[in-house]
Structures are given as C-alpha cells and as structure tokens.
XYZ file of C-alpha atoms in Angstrom:
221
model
C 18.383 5.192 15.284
C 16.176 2.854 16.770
C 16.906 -0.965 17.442
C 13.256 -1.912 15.641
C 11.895 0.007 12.699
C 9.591 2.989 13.623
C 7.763 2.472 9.807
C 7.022 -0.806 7.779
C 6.887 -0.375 4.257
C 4.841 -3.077 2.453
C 5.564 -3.840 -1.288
C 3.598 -6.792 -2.328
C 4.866 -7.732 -6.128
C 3.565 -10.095 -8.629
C 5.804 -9.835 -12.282
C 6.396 -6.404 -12.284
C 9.564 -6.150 -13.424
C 9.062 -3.451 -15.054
C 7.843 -0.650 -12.606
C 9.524 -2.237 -9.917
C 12.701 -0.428 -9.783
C 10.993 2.800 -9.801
C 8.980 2.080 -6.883
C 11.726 0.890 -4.849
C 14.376 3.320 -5.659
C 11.552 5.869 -4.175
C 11.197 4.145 -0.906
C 15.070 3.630 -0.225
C 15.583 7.532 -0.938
C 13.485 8.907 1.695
C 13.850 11.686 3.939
C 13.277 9.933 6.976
C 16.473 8.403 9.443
C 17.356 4.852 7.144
C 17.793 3.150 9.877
C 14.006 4.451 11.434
C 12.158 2.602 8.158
C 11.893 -0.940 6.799
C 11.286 -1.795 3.052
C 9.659 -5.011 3.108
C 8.794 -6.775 -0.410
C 6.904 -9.808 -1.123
C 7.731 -11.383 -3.904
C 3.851 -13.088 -4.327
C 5.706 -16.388 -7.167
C 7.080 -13.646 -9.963
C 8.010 -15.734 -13.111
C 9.435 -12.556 -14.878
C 12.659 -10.645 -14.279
C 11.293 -9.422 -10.394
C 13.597 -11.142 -8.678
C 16.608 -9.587 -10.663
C 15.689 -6.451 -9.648
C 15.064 -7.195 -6.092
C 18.547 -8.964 -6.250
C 19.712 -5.399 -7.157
C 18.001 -4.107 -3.946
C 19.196 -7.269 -1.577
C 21.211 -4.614 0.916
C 18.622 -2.098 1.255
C 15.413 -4.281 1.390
C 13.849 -7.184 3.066
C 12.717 -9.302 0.400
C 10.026 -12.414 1.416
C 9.746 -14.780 -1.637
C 6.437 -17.044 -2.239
C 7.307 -20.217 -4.277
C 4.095 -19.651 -5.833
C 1.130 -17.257 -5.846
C -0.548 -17.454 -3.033
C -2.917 -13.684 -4.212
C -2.450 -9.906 -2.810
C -4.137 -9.975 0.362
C -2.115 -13.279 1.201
C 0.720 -11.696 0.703
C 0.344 -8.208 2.164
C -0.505 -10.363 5.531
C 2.640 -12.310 5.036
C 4.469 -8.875 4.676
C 2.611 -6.916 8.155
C 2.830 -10.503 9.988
C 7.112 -10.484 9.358
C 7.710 -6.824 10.997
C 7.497 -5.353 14.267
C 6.908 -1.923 13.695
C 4.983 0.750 15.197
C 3.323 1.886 11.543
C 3.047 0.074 8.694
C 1.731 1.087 4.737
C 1.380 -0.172 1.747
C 2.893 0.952 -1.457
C 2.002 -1.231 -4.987
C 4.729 -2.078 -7.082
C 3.763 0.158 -9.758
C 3.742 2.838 -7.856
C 5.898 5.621 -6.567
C 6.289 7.720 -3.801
C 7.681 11.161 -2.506
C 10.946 11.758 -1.279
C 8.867 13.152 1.531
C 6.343 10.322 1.911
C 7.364 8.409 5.448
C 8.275 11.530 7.266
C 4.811 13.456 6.706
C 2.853 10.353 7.515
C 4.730 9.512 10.568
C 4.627 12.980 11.525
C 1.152 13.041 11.851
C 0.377 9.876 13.484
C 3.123 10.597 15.985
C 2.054 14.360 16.756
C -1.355 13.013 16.990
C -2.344 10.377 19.012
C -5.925 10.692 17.952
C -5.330 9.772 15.088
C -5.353 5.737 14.125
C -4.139 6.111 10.548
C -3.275 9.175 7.633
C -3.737 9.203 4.064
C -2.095 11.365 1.511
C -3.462 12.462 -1.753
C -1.974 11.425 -5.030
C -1.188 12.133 -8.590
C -2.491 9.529 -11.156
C 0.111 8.993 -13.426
C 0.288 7.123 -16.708
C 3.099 4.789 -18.093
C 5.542 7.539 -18.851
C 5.331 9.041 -15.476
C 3.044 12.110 -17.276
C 0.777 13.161 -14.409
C -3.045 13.009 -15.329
C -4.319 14.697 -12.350
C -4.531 15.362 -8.924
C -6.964 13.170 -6.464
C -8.368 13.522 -3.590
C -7.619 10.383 -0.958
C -11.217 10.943 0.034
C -12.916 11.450 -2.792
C -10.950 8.598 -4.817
C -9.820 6.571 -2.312
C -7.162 3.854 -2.743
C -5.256 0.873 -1.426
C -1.936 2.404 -0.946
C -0.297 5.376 0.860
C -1.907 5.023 3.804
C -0.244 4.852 7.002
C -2.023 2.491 10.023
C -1.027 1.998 13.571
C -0.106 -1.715 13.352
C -1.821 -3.108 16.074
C -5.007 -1.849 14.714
C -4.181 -3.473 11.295
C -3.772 -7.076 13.548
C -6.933 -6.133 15.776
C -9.195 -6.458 13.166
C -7.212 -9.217 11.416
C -5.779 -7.781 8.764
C -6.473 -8.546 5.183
C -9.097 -11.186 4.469
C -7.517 -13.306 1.978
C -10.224 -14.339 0.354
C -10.749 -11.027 -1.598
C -8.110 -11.805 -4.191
C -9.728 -7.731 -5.215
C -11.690 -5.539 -3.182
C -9.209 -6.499 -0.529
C -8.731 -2.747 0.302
C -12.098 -1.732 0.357
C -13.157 -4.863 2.592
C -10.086 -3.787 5.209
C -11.190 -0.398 5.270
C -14.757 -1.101 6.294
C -13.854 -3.357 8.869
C -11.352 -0.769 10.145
C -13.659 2.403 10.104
C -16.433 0.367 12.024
C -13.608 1.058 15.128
C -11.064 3.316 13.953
C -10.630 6.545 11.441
C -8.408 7.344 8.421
C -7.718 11.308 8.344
C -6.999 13.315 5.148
C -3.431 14.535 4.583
C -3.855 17.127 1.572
C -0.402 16.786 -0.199
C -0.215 14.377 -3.000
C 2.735 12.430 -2.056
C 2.156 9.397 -3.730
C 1.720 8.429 -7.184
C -0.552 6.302 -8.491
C 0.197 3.966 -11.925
C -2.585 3.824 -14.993
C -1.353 1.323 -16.856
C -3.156 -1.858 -18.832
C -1.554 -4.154 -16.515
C -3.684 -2.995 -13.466
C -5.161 -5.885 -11.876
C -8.476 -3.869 -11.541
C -9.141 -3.490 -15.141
C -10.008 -6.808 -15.352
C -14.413 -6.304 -15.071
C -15.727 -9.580 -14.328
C -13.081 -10.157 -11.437
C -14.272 -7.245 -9.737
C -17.853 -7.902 -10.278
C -17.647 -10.824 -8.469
C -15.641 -9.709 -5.314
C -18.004 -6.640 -5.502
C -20.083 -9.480 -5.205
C -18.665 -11.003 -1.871
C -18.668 -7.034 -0.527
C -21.833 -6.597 -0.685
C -22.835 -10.199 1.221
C -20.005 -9.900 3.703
C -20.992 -5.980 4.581
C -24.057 -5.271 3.114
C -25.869 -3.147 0.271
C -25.225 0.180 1.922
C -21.456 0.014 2.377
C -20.149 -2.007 -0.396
C-alpha cells in the first residue's frame, strides 16, 4: 500500500444529487489496492441535496467544498492542485465507471513509459442507465476517463479557468502540442445523456467555441 496515492480521482460536482451516488459508489468499488487510489470530490457551491450524499461517502472520499461556484475548470484545478499523486483523471458526476477502470489505465501508463496519458472508450448511456451505444474515445472524444501523468497536467498549467465550457477541448490542445493521449479500446466508462448536461445549453458553447478558436486558431478549434 503506498504512503501517497498512486491514482487521483477527480469528481468535480455542481447539484447533482441525483447521479451522484452512482458515480461514486463506482469509484470506491474498484479493483485496484484502496489504499493505491484517492477519490477526490469538489463540491463546486451545490444548493441541492449533494452534500448529503457526499456526507454518506465522508470515510471513503476526500470531499473539497466551494462556498460558492467558482465554474468547472476552477474547480477541477482546485481538485489536481490538493493531491500528490503520480496519475490523476477526471470522472463527471453523472457519470459512471467500471469496476475495472483505475487498474487498466494505470496499467498502461505504468507498463509504458512512452506513454503521457490513456483513454478508454465508453458507452453513452441515458437516464435509466439503458446503453445507447458504444464510442470511440477518438472518434468522440470527451472530458472524462482519461488518465494523465500529473506533472504534465501542471506543466502546461492545467485547466484555464476561463473556459467555464470547452475547458476539455482547450486542455487537450495545449497538451497534444507536447504530449500524446493513446487509445485504450475497452469501454470502461460510461457516459450520462441526460437534459441536465451542461453542454446542451447552445449559445454557451457558441461563445467559448468562440474563445477556442481566438486562443488556438481556426484549424484546431
């Protein structure tokens, strides 16, 4: 068991009180040494029932509470900045993982050293858990369920807060321009389709597809 966590786990909530349980009951049941992997949540100023359910979770997870909303990147960076582990990824509140998630992502980045981060494929899946298909994590990319060497994620300064969306897409051009992100093809994670995703909302993305394009350029954005 190490002394330090080998694998951060980033869980950046925002009233979700109702997936939230799900997601977190995946991440504490891994396959992977407990004692090897930290669960970190950031509770980003929830006003629902969130923090009853973290309470629930108080002796298996770190919790980090924001008195109020301070946006997703913000708090990811709050989240990466608090641990001192090797790895670190992000999984949304919404989502859910496989029992099998941390040890096949750590497997590869430890086996090989080439490697700067992994991604895993993933089923979308709607409300009821019903999975609507299977996606490539090349093809359809996403913010989650990818695992990064940490000091990489702090090299190139992690997330820039002021892409309150886009945030993942902004990181991952800034990290490519020194660093790779290889394919794992087992969908391991599940991805959330709900109403409540903070992407369906078109003039919010517009605009930070906005800032994208002026902060990298036509071509990449």
């Amino acid at each position: 068991m190490s002394t330090v966590p080998l694998v951060s786990v980033i869980v950046p909530v925002f009233n979700q009180e109702r997936f939230l349980g799900r997601c977190l009951r995946s991440l504490v049941e891994q396959d992977f040494p407990r004692g090897d992997y930290e669960v970190v949540v950031v509770d980003d100023g929830s006003t629902d029932g969130t923090g009853q359910i973290l309470d629930l979770f108080s002796e298996e997870v770190r919790v980090l509470r924001n008195e109020v909303n301070s946006g997703l990147p913000a708090a990811l960076n709050r989240g990466i900045r608090s641990s001192c582990s090797l790895l670190t990824v992000r999984v949304d509140s919404d989502d859910y993982v496989n029992a099998e998630f941390i040890r096949v992502l750590f497997t590869f980045l430890a086996q090989n050293r080439h490697m700067d981060a992994v991604a895993c494929d993933y089923f979308l899946v709607d409300d009821d858990e019903i999975v609507l298909e299977r996606r490539s994590c090349e093809d359809y990319p996403i913010a989650c369920g990818i695992m990064f060497r940490t000091d990489q994620l702090i090299e190139i300064g992690l997330y820039d807060e002021e892409f309150l969306l886009h945030e993942e897409r902004d990181l991952r051009l800034r990290f490519i321009e020194q660093h790779s992100i290889h394919r794992i093809e087992a969908p391991l994670y599940r991805y959330r389709r709900h109403t409540g995703n903070i992407t369906n909302d078109a003039e919010a993305m517009a605009h930070h597809h906005a800032m994208l394009v002026e902060k990298h350029g036509e071509q990449h954005a």
